[in-house]
Coordinates of C-alpha atoms and ligand atoms in Angstrom, one line a residue:
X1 CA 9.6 -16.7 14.0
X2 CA 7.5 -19.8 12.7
X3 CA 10.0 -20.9 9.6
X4 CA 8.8 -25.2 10.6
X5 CA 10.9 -26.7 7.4
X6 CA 13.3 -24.6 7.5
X7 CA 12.7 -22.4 4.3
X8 CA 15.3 -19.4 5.5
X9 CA 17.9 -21.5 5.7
X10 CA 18.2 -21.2 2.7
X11 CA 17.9 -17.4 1.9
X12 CA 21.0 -15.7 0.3
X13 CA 22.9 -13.1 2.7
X14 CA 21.2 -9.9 0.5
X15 CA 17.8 -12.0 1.5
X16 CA 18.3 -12.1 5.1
X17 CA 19.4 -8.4 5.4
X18 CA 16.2 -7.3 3.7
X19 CA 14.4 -9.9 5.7
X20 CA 16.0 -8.2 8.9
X21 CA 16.2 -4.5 7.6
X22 CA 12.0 -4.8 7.2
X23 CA 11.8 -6.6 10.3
X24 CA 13.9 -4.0 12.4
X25 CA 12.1 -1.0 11.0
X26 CA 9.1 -2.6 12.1
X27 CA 9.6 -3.4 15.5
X28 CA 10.8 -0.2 15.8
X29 CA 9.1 2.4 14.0
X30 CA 6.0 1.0 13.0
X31 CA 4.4 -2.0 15.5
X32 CA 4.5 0.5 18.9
X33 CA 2.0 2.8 17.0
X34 CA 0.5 0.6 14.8
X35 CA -2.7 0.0 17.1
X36 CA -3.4 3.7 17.6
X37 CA -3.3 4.4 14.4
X38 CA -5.5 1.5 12.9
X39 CA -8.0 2.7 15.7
X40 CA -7.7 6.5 14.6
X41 CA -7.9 5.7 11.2
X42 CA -4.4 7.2 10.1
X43 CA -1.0 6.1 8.2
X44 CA 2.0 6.7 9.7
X45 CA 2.9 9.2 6.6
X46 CA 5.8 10.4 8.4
X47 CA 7.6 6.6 7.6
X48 CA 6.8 6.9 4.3
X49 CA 10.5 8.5 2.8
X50 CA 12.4 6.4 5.2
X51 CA 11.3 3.5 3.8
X52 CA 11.7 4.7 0.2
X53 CA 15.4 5.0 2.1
X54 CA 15.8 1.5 3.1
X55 CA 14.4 0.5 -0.5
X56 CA 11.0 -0.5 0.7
X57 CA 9.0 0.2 -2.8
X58 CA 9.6 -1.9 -6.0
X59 CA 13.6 -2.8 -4.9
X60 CA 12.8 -5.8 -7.5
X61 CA 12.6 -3.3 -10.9
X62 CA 16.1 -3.0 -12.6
X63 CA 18.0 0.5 -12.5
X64 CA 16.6 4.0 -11.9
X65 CA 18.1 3.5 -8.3
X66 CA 16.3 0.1 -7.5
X67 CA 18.6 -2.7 -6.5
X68 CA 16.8 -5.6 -8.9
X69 CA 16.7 -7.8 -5.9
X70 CA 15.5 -11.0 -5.8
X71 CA 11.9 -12.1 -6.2
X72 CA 12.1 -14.1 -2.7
X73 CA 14.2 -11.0 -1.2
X74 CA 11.2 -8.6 -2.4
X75 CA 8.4 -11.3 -1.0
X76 CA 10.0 -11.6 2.2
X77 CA 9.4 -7.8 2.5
X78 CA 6.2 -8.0 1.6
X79 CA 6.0 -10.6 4.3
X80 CA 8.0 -8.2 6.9
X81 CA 5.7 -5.3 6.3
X82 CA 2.6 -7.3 6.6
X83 CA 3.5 -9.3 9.8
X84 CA 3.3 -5.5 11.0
X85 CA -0.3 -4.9 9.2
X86 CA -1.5 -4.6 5.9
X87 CA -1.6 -1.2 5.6
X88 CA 2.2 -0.9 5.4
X89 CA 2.2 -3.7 3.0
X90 CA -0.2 -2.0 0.4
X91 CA 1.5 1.5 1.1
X92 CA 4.5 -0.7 -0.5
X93 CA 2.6 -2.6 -2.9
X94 CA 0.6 0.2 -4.6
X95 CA 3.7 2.7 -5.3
X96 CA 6.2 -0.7 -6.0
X97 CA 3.7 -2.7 -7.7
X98 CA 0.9 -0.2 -8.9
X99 CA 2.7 2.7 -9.8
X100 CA 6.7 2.3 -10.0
X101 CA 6.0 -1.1 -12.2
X102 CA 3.6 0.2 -14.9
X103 CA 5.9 3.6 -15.2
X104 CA 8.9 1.1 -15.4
X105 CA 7.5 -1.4 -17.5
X106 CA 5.1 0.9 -19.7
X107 CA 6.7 4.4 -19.1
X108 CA 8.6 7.1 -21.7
X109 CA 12.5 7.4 -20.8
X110 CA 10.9 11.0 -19.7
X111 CA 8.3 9.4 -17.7
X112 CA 10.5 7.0 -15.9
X113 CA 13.1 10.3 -15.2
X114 CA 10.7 11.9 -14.0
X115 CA 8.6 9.8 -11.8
X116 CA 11.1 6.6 -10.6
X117 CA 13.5 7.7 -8.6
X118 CA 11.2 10.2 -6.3
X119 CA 8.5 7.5 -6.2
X120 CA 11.3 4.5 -5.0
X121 CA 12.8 7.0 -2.5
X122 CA 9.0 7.8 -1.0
X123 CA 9.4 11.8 -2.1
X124 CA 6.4 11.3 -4.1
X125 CA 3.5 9.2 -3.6
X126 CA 1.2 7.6 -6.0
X127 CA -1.9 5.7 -6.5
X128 CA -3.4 3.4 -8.7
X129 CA -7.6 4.0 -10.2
X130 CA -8.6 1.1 -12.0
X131 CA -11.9 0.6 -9.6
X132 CA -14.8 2.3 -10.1
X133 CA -18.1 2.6 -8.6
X134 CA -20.0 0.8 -10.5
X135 CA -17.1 -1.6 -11.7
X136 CA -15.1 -3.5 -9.1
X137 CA -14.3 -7.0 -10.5
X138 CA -15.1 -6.2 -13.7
X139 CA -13.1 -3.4 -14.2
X140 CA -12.9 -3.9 -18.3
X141 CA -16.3 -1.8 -17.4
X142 CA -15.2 1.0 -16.8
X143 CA -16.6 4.2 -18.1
X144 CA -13.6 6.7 -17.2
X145 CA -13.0 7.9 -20.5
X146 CA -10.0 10.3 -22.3
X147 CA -11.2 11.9 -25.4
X148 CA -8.2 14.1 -27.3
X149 CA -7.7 17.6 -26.8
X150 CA -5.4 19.9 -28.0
X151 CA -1.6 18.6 -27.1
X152 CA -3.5 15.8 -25.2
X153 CA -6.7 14.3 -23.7
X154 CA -9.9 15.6 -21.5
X155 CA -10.8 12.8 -18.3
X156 CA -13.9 12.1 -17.4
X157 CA -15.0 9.9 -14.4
X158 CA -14.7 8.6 -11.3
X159 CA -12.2 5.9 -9.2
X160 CA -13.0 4.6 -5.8
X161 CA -11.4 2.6 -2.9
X162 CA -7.8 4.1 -4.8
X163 CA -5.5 3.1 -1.7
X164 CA -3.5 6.5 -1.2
X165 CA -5.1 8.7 -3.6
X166 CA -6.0 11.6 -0.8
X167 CA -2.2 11.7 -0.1
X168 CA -0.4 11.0 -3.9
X169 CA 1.1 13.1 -6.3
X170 CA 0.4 11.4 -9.2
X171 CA -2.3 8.8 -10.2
X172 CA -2.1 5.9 -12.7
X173 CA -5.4 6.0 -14.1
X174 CA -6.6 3.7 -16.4
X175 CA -9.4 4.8 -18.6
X176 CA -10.9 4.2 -22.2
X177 CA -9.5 6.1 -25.1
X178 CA -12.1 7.6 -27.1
X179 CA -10.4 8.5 -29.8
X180 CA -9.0 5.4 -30.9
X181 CA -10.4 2.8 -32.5
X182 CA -12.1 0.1 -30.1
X183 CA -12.0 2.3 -27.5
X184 CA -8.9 0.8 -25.8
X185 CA -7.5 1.1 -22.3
X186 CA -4.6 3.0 -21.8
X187 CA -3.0 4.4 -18.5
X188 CA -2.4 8.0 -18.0
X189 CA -0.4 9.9 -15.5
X190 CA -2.6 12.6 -13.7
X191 CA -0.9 14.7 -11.6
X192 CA -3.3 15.0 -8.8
X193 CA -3.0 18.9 -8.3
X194 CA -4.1 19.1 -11.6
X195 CA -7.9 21.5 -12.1
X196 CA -11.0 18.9 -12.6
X197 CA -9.1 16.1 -10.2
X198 CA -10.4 15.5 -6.8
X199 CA -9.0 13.0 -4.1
X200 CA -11.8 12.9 -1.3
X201 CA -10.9 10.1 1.4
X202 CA -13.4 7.5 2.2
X203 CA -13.8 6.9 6.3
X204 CA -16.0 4.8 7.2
X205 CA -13.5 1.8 7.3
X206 CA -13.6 -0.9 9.5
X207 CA -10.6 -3.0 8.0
X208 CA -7.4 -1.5 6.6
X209 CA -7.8 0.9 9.1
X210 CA -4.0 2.2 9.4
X211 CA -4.4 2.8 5.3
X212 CA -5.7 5.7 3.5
X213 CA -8.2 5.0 1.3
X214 CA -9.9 7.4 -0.9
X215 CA -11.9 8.5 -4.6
X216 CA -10.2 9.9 -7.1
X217 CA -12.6 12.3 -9.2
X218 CA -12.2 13.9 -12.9
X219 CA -13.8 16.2 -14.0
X220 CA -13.1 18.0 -17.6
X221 CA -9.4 17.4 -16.4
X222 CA -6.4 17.8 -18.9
X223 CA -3.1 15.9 -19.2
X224 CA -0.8 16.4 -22.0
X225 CA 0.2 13.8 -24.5
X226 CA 3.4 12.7 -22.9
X227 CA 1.6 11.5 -19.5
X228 CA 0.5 8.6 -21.5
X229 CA 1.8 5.3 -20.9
X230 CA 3.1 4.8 -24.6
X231 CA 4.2 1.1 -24.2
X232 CA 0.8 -0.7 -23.3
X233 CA -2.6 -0.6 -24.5
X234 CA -5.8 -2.8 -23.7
X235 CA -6.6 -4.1 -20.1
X236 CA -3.4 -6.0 -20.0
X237 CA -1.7 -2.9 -19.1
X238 CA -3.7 -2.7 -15.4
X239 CA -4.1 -6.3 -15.2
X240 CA -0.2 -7.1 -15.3
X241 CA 0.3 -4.6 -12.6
X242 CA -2.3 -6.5 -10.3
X243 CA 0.1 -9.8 -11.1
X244 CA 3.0 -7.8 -9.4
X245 CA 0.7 -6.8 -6.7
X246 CA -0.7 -10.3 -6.1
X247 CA 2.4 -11.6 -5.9
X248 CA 3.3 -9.7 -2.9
X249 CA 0.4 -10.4 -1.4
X250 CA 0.7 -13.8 -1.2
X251 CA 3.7 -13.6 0.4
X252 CA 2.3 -10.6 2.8
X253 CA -0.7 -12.4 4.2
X254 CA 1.7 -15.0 5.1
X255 CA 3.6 -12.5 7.4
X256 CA 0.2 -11.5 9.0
X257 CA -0.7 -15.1 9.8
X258 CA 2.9 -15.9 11.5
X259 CA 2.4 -12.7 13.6
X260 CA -1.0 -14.3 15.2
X261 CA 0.0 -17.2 15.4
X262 CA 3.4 -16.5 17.6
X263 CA 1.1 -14.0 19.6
X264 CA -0.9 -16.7 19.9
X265 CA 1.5 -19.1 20.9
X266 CA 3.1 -16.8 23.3
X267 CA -0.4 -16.0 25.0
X268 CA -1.1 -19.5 25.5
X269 CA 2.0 -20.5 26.9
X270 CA 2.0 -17.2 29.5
X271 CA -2.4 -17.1 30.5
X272 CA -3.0 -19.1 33.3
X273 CA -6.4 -21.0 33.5
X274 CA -7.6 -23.7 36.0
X275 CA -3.9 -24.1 37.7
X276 CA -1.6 -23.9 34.8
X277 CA -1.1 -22.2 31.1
X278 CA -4.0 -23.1 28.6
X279 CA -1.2 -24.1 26.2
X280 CA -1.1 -27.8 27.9
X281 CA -5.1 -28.2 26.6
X282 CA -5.0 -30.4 23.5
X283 CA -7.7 -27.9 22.2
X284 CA -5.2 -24.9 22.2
X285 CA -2.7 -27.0 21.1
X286 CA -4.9 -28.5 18.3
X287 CA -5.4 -25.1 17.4
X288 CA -1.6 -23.8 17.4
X289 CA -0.7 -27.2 15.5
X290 CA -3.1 -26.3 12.8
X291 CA -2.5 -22.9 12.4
X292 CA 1.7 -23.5 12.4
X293 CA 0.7 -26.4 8.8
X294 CA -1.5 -23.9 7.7
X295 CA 1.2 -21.2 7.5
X296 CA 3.6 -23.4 6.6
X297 CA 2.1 -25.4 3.5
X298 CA 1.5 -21.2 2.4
X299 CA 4.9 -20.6 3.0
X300 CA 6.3 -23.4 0.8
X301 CA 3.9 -21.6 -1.9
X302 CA 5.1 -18.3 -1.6
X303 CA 8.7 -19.4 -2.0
X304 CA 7.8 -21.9 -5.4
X305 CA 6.2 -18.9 -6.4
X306 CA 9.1 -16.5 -6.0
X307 CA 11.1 -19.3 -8.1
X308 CA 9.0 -19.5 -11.1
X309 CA 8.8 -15.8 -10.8
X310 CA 12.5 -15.5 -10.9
X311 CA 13.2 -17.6 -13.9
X312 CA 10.3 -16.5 -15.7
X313 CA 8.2 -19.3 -15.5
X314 CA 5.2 -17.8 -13.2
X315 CA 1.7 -17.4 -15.1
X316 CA -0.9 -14.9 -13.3
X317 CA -2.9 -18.0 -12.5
X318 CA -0.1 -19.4 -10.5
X319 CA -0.5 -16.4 -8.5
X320 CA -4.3 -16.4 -8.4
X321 CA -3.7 -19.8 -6.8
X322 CA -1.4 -18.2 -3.9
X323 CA -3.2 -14.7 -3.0
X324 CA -6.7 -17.1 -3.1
X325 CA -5.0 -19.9 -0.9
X326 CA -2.8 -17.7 1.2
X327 CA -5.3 -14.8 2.3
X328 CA -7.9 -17.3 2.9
X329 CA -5.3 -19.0 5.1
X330 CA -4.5 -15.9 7.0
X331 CA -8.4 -14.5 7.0
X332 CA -9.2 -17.9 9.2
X333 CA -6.5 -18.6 10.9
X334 CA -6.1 -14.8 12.9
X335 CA -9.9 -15.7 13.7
X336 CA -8.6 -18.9 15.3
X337 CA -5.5 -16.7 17.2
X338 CA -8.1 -14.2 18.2
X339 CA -10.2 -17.2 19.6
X340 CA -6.6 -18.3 21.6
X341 CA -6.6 -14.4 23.1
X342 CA -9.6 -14.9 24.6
X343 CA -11.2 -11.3 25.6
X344 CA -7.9 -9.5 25.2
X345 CA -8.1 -10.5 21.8
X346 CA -10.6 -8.1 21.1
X347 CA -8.3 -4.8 21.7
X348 CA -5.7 -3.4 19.9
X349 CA -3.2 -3.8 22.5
X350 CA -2.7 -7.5 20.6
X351 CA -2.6 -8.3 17.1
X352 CA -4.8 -10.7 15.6
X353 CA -8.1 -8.9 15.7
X354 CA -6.1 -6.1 13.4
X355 CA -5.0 -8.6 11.3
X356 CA -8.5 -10.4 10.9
X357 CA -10.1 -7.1 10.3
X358 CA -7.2 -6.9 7.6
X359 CA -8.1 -9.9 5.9
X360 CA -11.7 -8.7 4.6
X361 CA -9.9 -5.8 2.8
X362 CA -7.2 -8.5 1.3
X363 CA -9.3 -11.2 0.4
X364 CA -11.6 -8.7 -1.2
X365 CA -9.3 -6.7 -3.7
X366 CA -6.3 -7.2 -5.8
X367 CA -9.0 -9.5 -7.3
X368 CA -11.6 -11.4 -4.8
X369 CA -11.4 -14.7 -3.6
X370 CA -14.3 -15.6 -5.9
X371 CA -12.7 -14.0 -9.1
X372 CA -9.4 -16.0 -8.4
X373 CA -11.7 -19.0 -8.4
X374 CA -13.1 -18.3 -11.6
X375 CA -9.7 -17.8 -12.9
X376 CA -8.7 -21.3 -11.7
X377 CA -11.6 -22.9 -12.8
X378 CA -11.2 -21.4 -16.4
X379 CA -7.6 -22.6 -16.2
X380 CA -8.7 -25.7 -15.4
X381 CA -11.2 -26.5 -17.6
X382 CA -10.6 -23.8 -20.6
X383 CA -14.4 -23.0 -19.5
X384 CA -14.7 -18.8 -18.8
X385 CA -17.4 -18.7 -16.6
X386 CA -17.3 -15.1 -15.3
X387 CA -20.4 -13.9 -17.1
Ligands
LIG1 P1 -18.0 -6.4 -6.6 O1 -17.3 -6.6 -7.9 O2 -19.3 -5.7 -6.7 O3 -18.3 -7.8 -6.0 C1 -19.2 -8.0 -4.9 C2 -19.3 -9.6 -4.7 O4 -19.7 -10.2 -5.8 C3 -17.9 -10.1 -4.3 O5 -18.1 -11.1 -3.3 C4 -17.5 -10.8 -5.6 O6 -16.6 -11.8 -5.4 C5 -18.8 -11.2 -6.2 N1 -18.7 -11.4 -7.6 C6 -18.5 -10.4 -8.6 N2 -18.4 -11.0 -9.8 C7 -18.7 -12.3 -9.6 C8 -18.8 -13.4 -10.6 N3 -18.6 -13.2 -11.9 N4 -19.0 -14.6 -10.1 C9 -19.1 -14.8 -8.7 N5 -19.1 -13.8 -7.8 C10 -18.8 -12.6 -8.3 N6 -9.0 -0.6 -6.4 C11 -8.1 0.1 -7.1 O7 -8.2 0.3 -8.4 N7 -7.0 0.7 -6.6 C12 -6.7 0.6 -5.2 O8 -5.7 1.1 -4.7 C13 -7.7 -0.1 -4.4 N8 -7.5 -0.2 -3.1 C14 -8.5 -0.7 -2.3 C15 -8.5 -0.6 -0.9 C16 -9.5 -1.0 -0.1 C17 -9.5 -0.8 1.4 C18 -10.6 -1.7 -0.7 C19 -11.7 -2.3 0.2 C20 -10.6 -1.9 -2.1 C21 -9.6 -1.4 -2.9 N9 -9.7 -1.4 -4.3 C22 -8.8 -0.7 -5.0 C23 -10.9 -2.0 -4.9 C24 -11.0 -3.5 -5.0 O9 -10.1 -4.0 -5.9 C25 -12.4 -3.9 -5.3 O10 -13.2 -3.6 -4.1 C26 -12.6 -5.3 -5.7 O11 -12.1 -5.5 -7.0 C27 -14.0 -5.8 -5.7 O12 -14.8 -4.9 -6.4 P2 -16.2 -4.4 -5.7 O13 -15.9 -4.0 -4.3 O14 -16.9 -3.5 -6.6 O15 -17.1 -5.7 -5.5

């Protein structure tokens, strides 16, 4: 696998054997189906408590059964499970990074009891709504809106493109408190078999195919008091979540961009054209050479980014940098492998055309590529110019 300066050799033992763990389940469980199911529109559901098993969602959080691994050890999983396709990785992401962080970070003791240890061992699923129809990357928006009730408060409104929410249990919903003053943000816990919530599954995908996607409707629906997140109020509640998230992203488009490029590689060293394998034309080559820099200069980001993470130095624009640099990476670069592939590279019996597919969905949420500009530009300049 394409590691050019040598950035594993310096991975602990509890890295490599998470490293290996993901990329074992992978090849075995996941990459022989992974085609059929990104053409049939479907998640391999099935996988979903074994790899709560092998530690798969949020095995960075501290206690309630995660092992607090390290930040490198949880992007290199990230980076594992996207190498297979992005619809593993955001089955990881959303219930690590969307749903077990906020109920960790934010949750009661009660909550946490509850919710953490079936979520991390993949018995229950969960789903984050922050988007809304009319509100994608401006989500501080939105109109979903909890007004207090006897022993607790009445939703109103409607999510859409949750990943997950026709198969969770449980939804973190962000919405506006009524009843407060200033109408603050807060997340609430809504069961999703709850009366007034609907989950209705949005198919006409043509990227994140092998992910289910879905709406996530309230209507008049009641949660008690104690499915409040007590501990955050205010958009920074969804919007630290989305730093988790990002996070692993960066490192998981990485993984998507190695896999084209060693299918690339390994086409153009086995296709025979005009007497001999196209890998011994410079333009091939050019194009290997280019996309092995380009995966590598993402890589040596990923890993600084794990390190300031670890120590507690990494701002959310630090990771705006890396999910913008390193999904735009991967978005052109499995064009380029797909390119290499030649007609084959249309199918689904190879990779890269899965992966570029992919890449629209990933470079378009989690924040999209032009929000994470905006956010680097303001950083840069102290200008906001969002609006
Ligand atoms: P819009 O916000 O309408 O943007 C349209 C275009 O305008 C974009 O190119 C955008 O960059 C650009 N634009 C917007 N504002 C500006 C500006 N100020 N300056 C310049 N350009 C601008 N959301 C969840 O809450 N939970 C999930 O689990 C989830 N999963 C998803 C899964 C899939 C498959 C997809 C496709 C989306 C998912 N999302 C999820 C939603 C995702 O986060 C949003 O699609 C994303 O935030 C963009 O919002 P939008 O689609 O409404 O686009």
């Amino acid at each position: 696998m394409l590691d050019y300066v040598s950035l594993e050799d310096d991975l602990t033992e509890e890295e490599q054997m998470i490293r290996d763990t993901a990329r074992q389940f992978v090849e075995e469980n996941v990459k022989p189906d992974i085609g059929d199911h990104f053409e049939e529109g479907t998640f391999p559901t099935e996988l979903i408590p074994e790899m709560g098993e092998l530690g798969f969602y949020a095995p960075n959080l501290e206690g309630y059964g995660s092992p607090n691994v390290s930040e490198t050890a949880y992007g290199l999983l990230m980076q594992e499970l996207e190498a297979c396709d992005s619809g593993l990785r955001s089955m990881a992401s959303v219930q690590g990074a969307l749903v077990m962080y906020p109920i960790h970070a934010f949750g009661s003791d009660e909550q946490k009891d509850e919710w953490l240890p079936d979520l991390g061992m993949g018995e229950a699923v969960g789903c984050f709504g922050l988007t809304e129809p009319q509100h994608g990357s401006n989500p501080s928006g939105m109109e979903t809106r909890a007004e207090a009730a006897d022993g607790g408060y009445v939703l109103n409104g409607s999510k859409t493109w949750i990943t997950n929410s026709p198969i969770a249990d449980v939804a973190v919903v962000w919405a506006r408190d009524k009843t407060s003053d200033g109408n603050p943000v807060r997340g609430f816990l809504v069961e999703t078999e709850r009366d007034g919530v609907t989950t209705n599954k949005i198919t006409e995908k043509l990227s994140l195919r092998a992910s289910i996607t879905g709406e996530i409707g309230l209507n008049d629906a009641f949660v008690p008091e104690e499915n409040v997140l007590p501990g955050v109020s205010g958009m920074k509640g969804p919007l630290s979540c989305l730093t988790q998230a990002r996070f692993g992203i960066a490192w998981g488009a990485v993984g998507a961009a190695r896999d084209c490029f060693e299918t690339a590689r390994d086409y153009a060293t086995e296709r025979d054209q005009f007497g001999g394998p196209i890998a011994r034309f410079q333009m091939q080559q050019q194009k290997l050479a280019e996309m092995a820099t380009q995966i590598t200069t993402s890589q040596l980001l990923a890993h600084r980014l794990a390190e300031l993470k670890e120590r507690g130095d990494l701002r959310p624009q630090h990771v705006s940098m890396a999910k913008r640099n390193n999904v735009r990476m991967a978005r052109d670069q499995s064009r380029v492998a797909r390119e290499i592939l030649g007609g084959n590279g249309i199918t689904t019996d190879y990779s890269p055309m899965r992966h570029m597919a992919n890449m629209e969905t990933v470079y378009t949420y989690e924040g999209t590529h032009d929000i994470h500009t905006l956010i680097l530009g303001e950083d840069l300049t102290g200008i906001a110019a969002y609006e």
